[in-house]
PDB file of C-alpha atoms and ligand atoms in Angstrom:
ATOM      1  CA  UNK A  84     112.899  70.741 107.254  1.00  0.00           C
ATOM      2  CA  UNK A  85     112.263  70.700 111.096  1.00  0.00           C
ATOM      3  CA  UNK A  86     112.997  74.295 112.367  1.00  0.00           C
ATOM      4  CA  UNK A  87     114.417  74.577 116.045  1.00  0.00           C
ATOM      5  CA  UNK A  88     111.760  75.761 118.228  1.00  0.00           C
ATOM      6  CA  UNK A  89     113.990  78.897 119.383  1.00  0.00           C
ATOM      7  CA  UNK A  90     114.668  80.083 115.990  1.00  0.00           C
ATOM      8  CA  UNK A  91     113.008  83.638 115.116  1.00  0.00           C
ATOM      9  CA  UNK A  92     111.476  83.153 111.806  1.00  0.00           C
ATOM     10  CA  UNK A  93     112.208  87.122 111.301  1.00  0.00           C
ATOM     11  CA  UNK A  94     115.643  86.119 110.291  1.00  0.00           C
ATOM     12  CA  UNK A  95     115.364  84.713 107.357  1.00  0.00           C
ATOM     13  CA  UNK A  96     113.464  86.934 105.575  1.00  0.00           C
ATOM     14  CA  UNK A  97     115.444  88.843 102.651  1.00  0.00           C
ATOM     15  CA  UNK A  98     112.306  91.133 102.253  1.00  0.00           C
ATOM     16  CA  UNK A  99     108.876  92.378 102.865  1.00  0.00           C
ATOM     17  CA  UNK A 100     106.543  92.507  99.663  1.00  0.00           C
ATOM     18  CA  UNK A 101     103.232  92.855 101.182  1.00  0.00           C
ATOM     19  CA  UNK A 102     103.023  94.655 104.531  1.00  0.00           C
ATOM     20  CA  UNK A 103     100.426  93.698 107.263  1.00  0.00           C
ATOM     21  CA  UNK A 104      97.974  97.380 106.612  1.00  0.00           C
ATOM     22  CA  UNK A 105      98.385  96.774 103.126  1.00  0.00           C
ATOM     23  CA  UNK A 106      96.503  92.909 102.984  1.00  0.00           C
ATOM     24  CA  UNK A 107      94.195  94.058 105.501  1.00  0.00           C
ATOM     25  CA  UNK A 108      93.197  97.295 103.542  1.00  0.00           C
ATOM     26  CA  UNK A 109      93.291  95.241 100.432  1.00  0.00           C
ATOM     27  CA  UNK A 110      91.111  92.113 101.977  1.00  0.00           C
ATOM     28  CA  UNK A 111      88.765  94.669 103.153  1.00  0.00           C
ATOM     29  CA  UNK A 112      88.157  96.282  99.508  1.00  0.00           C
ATOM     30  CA  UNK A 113      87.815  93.073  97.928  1.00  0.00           C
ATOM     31  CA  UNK A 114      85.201  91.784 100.836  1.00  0.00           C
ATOM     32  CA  UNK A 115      83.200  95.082  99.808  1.00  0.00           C
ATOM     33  CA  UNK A 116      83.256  94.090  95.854  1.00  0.00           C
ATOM     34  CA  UNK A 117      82.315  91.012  96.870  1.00  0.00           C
ATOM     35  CA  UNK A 118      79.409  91.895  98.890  1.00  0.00           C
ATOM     36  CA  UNK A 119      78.264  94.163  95.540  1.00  0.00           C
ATOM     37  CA  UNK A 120      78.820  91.686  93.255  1.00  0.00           C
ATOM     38  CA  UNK A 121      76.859  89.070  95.373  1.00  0.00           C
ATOM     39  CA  UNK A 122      73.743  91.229  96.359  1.00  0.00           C
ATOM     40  CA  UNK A 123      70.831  89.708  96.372  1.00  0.00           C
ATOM     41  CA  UNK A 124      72.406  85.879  95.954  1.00  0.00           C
ATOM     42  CA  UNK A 125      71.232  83.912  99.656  1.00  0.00           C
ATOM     43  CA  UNK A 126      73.389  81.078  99.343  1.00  0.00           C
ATOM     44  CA  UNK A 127      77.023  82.570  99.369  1.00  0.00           C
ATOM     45  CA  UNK A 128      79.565  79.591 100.246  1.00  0.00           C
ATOM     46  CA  UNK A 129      83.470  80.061 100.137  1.00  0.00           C
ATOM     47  CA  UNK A 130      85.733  77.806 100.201  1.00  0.00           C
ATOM     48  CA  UNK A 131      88.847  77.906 101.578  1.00  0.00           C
ATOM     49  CA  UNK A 132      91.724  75.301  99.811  1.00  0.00           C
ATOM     50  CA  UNK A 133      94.311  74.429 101.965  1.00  0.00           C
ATOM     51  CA  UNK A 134      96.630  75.049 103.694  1.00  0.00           C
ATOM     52  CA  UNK A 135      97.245  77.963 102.231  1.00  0.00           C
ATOM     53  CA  UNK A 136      94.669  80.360 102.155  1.00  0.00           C
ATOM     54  CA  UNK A 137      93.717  79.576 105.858  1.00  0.00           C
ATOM     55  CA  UNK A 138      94.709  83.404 106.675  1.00  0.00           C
ATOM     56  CA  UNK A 139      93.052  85.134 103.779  1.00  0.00           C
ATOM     57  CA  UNK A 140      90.181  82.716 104.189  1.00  0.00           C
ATOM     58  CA  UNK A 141      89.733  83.933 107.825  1.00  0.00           C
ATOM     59  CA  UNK A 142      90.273  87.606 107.106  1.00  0.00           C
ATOM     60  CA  UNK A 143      87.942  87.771 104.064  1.00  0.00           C
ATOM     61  CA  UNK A 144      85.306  86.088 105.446  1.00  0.00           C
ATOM     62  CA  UNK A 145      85.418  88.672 108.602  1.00  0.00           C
ATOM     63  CA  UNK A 146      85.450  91.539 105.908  1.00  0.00           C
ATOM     64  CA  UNK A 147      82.217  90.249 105.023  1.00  0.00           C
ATOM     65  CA  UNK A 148      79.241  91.958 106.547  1.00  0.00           C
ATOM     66  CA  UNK A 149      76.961  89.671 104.849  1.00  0.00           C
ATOM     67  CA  UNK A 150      75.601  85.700 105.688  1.00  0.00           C
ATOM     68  CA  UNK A 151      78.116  83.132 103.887  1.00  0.00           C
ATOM     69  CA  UNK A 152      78.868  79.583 104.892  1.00  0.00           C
ATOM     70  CA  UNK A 153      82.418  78.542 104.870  1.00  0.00           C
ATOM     71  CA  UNK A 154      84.273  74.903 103.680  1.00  0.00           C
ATOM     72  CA  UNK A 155      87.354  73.857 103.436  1.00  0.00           C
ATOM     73  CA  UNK A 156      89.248  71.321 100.352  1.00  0.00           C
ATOM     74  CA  UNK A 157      92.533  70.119 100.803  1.00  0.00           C
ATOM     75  CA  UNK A 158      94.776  70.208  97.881  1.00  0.00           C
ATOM     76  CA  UNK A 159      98.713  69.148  97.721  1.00  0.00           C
ATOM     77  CA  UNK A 160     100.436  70.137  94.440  1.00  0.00           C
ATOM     78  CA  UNK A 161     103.629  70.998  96.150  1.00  0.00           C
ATOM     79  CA  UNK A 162     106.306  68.664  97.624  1.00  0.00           C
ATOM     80  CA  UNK A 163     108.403  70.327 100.267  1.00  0.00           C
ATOM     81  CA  UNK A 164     110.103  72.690  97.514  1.00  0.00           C
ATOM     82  CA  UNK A 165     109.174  75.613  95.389  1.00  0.00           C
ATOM     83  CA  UNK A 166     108.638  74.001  92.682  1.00  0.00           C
ATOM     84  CA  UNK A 167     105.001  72.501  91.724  1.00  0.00           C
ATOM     85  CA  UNK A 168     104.986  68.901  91.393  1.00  0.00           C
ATOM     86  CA  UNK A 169     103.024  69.133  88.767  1.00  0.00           C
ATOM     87  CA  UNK A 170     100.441  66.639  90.118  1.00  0.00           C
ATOM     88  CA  UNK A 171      96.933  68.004  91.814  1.00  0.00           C
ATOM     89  CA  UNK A 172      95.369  65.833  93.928  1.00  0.00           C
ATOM     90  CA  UNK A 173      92.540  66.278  96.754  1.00  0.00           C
ATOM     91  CA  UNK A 174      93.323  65.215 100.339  1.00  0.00           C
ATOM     92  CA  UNK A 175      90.247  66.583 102.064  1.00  0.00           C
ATOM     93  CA  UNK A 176      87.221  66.762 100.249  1.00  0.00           C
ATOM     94  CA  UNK A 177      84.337  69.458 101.211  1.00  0.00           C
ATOM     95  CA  UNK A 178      81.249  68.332 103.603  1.00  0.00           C
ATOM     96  CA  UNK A 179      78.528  69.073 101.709  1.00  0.00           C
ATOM     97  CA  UNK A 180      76.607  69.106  97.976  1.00  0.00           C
ATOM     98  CA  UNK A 181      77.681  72.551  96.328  1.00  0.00           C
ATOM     99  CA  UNK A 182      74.778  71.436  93.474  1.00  0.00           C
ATOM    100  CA  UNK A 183      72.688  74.562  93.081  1.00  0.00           C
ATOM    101  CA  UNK A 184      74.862  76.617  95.215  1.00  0.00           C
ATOM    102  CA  UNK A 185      76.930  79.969  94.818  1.00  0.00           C
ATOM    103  CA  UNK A 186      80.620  79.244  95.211  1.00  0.00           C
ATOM    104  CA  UNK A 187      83.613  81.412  95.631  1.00  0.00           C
ATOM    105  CA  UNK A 188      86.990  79.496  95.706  1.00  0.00           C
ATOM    106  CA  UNK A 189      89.257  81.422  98.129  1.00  0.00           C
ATOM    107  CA  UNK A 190      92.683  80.233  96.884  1.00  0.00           C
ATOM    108  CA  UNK A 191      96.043  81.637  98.378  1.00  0.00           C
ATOM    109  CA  UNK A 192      98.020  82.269  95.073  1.00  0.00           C
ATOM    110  CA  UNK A 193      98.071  81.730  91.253  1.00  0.00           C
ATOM    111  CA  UNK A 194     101.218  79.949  90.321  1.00  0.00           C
ATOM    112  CA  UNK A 195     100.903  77.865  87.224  1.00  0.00           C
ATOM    113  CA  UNK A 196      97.367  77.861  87.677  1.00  0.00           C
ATOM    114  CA  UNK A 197      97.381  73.719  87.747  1.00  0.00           C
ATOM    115  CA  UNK A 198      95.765  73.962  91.170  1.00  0.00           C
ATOM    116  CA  UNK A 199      92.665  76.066  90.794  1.00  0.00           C
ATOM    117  CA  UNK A 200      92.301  74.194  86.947  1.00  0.00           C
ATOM    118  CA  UNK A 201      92.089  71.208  88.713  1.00  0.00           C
ATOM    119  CA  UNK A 202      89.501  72.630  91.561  1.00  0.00           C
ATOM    120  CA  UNK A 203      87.431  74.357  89.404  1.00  0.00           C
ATOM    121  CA  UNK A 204      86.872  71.526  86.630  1.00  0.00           C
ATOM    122  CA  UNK A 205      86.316  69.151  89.572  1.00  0.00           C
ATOM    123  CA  UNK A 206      83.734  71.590  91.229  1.00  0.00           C
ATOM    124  CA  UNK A 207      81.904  72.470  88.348  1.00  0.00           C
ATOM    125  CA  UNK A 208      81.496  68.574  87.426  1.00  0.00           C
ATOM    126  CA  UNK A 209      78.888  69.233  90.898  1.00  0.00           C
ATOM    127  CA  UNK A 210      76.526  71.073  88.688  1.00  0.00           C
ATOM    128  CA  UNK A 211      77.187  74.528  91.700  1.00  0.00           C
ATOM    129  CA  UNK A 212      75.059  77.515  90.628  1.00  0.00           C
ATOM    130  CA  UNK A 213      77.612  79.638  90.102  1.00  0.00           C
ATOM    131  CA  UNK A 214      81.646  79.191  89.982  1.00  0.00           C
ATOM    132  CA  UNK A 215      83.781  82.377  90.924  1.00  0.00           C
ATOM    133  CA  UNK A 216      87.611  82.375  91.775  1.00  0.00           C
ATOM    134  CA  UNK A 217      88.909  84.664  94.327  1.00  0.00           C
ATOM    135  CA  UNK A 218      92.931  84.790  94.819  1.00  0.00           C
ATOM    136  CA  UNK A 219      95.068  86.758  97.333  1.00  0.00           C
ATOM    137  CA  UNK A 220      97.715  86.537  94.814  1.00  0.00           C
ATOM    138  CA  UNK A 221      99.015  86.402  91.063  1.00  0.00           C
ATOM    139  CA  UNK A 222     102.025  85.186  89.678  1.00  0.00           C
ATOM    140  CA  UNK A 223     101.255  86.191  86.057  1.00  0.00           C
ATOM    141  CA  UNK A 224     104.771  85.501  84.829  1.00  0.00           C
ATOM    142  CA  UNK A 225     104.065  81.547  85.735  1.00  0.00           C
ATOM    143  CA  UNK A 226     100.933  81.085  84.137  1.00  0.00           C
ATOM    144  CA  UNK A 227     101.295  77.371  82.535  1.00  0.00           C
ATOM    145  CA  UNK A 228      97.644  77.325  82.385  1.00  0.00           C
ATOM    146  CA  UNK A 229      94.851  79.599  82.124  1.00  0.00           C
ATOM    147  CA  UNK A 230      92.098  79.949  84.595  1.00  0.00           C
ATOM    148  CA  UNK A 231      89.444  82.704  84.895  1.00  0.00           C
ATOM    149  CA  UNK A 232      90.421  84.618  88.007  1.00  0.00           C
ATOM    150  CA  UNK A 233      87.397  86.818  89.400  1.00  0.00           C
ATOM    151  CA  UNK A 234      89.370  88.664  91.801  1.00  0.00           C
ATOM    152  CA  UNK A 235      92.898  88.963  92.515  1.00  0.00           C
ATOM    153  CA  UNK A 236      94.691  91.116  95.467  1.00  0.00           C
ATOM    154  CA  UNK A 237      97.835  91.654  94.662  1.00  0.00           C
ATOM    155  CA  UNK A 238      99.906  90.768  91.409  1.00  0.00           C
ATOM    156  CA  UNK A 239     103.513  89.915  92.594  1.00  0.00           C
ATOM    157  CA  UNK A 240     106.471  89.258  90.542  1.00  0.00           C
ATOM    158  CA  UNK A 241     108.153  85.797  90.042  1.00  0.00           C
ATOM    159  CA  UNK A 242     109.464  85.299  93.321  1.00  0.00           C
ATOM    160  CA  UNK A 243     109.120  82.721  96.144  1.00  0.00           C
ATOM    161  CA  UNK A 244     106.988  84.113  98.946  1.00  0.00           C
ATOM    162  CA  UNK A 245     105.899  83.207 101.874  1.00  0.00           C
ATOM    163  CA  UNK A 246     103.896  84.328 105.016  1.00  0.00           C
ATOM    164  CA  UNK A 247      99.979  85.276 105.621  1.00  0.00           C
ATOM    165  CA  UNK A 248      99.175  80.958 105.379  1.00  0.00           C
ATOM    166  CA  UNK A 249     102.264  80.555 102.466  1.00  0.00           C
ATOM    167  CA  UNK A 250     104.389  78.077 103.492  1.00  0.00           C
ATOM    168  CA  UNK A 251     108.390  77.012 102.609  1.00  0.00           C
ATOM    169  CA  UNK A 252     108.391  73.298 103.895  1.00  0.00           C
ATOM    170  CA  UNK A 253     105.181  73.846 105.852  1.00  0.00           C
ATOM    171  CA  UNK A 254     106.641  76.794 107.754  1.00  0.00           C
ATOM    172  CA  UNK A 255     106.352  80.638 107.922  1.00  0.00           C
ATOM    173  CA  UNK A 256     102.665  80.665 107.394  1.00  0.00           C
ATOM    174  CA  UNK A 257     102.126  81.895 110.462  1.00  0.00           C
ATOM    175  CA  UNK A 258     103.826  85.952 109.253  1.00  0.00           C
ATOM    176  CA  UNK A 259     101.436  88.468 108.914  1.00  0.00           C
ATOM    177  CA  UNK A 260     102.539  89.802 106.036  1.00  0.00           C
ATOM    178  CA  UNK A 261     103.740  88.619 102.677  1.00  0.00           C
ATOM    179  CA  UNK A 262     107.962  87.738 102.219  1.00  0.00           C
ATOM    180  CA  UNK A 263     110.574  86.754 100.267  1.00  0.00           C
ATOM    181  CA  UNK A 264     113.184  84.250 102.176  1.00  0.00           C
ATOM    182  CA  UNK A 265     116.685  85.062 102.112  1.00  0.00           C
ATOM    183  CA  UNK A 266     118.668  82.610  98.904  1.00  0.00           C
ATOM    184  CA  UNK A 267     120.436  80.347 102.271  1.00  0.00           C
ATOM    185  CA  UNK A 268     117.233  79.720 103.647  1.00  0.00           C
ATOM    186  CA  UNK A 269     116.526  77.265 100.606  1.00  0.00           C
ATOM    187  CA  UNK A 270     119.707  75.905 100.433  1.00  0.00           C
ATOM    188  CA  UNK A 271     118.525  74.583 103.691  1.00  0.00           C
TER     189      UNK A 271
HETATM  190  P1  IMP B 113      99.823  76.419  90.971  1.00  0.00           P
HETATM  191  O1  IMP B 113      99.080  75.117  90.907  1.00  0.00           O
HETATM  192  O2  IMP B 113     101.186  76.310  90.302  1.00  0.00           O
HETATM  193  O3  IMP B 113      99.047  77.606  90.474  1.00  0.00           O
HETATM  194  O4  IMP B 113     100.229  76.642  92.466  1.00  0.00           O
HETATM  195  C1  IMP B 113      99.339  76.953  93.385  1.00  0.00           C
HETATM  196  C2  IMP B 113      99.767  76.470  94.754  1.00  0.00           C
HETATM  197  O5  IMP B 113     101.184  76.386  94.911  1.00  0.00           O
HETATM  198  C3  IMP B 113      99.308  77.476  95.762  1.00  0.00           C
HETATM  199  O6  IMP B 113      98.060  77.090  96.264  1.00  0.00           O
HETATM  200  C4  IMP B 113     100.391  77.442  96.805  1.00  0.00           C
HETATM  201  O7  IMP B 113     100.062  76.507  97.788  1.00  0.00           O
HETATM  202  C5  IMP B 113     101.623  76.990  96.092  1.00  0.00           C
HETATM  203  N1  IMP B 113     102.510  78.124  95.749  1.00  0.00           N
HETATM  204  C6  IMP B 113     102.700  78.687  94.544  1.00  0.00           C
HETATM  205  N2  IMP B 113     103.563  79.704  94.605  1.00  0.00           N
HETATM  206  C7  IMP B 113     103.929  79.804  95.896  1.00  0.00           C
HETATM  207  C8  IMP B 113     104.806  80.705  96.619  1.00  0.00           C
HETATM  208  O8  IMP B 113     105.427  81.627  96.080  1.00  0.00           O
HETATM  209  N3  IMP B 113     104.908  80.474  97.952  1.00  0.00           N
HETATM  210  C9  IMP B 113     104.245  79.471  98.605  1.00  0.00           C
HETATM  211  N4  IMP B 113     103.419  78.633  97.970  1.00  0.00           N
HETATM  212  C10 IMP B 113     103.262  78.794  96.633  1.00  0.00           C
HETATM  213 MG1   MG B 114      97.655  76.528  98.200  1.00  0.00          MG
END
């Protein structure tokens, strides 16, 4: 899909789910639990899978008062649709040795939970300190698989969203808050 460059993106939205004061209050309370549940631990390092949680990513790791390093993993489970492909694979793998290390996956959204499976068998195969899971959202209704999810933001029903770094076809993320398309919009 190739949008036209003059198109308002505020048009095809059917409805808001998450509004903008509500993800940053929400962000905020879940950097403070974080900061609790971390006290004490030096080596804090998040990181960020993409594309998606680029947004969240940036917001909770301002909500945190604390030192933390950040990296980033690229994972594409998702053709241009809304529907998982099924297949995880890794298109940009993280800079450094997480051996030893406190991680935190930041993660955009629990779908079928195939994703953060994937990331968090692969990650813990590099021997990291300590494994947590942090998502901005949960699609419990999905769940194919189950992964241990340490903190969630929101729980949303089964629905296609988009906005705050979600994508449809690699656009929207750029919304500040979280949205359900109108039905045309994926007709295309
Ligand atoms: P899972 O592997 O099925 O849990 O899907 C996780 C990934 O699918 C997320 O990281 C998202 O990139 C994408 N995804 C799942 N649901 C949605 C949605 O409603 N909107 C946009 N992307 C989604
Ligand atoms: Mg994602």
């Amino acid at each position: 899909m190739v949008a036209p460059a003059d198109r308002d993106l505020h048009q095809d939205i059917d409805r808001v789910l998450i509004a903008d004061e509500r993800l940053q209050a929400r962000v905020r309370e879940m950097g403070r639990q974080i900061e609790i549940d971390y006290r004490g631990i030096d080596d804090l390092l998040l990181i960020c899978v993409l594309k998606g949680a680029f947004v969240f990513l940036a917001d909770l790791s301002r909500a945190l008062h604390r030192p933390h390093q950040l990296d980033f993993m690229g994972i594409s489970s998702y053709g241009s649709g809304t529907q998982s492909s099924g297949a995880v694979r890794i298109v940009l793998d993280l800079k450094q040795d997480i051996a030893g290390r406190h991680v935190l996956i930041v993660e955009d959204i629990i779908d079928s939970g195939r994703t953060l499976d994937y990331m968090r068998r692969n990650l813990l195969a590099r021997s990291p300190a300590s494994l947590r899971i942090c998502a901005l959202l949960d699609k419990p209704a999905r769940r194919e698989v189950d992964v241990p999810v340490d903190y969630v933001g929101f729980h949303i029903p089964d629905a296609f969203v988009v906005g705050y770094g979600l994508d449809f076809s690699e656009i929207y993320r750029n919304l500040p808050f979280i949205a359900v398309l109108k039905p045309e919009v994926f007709a295309g």
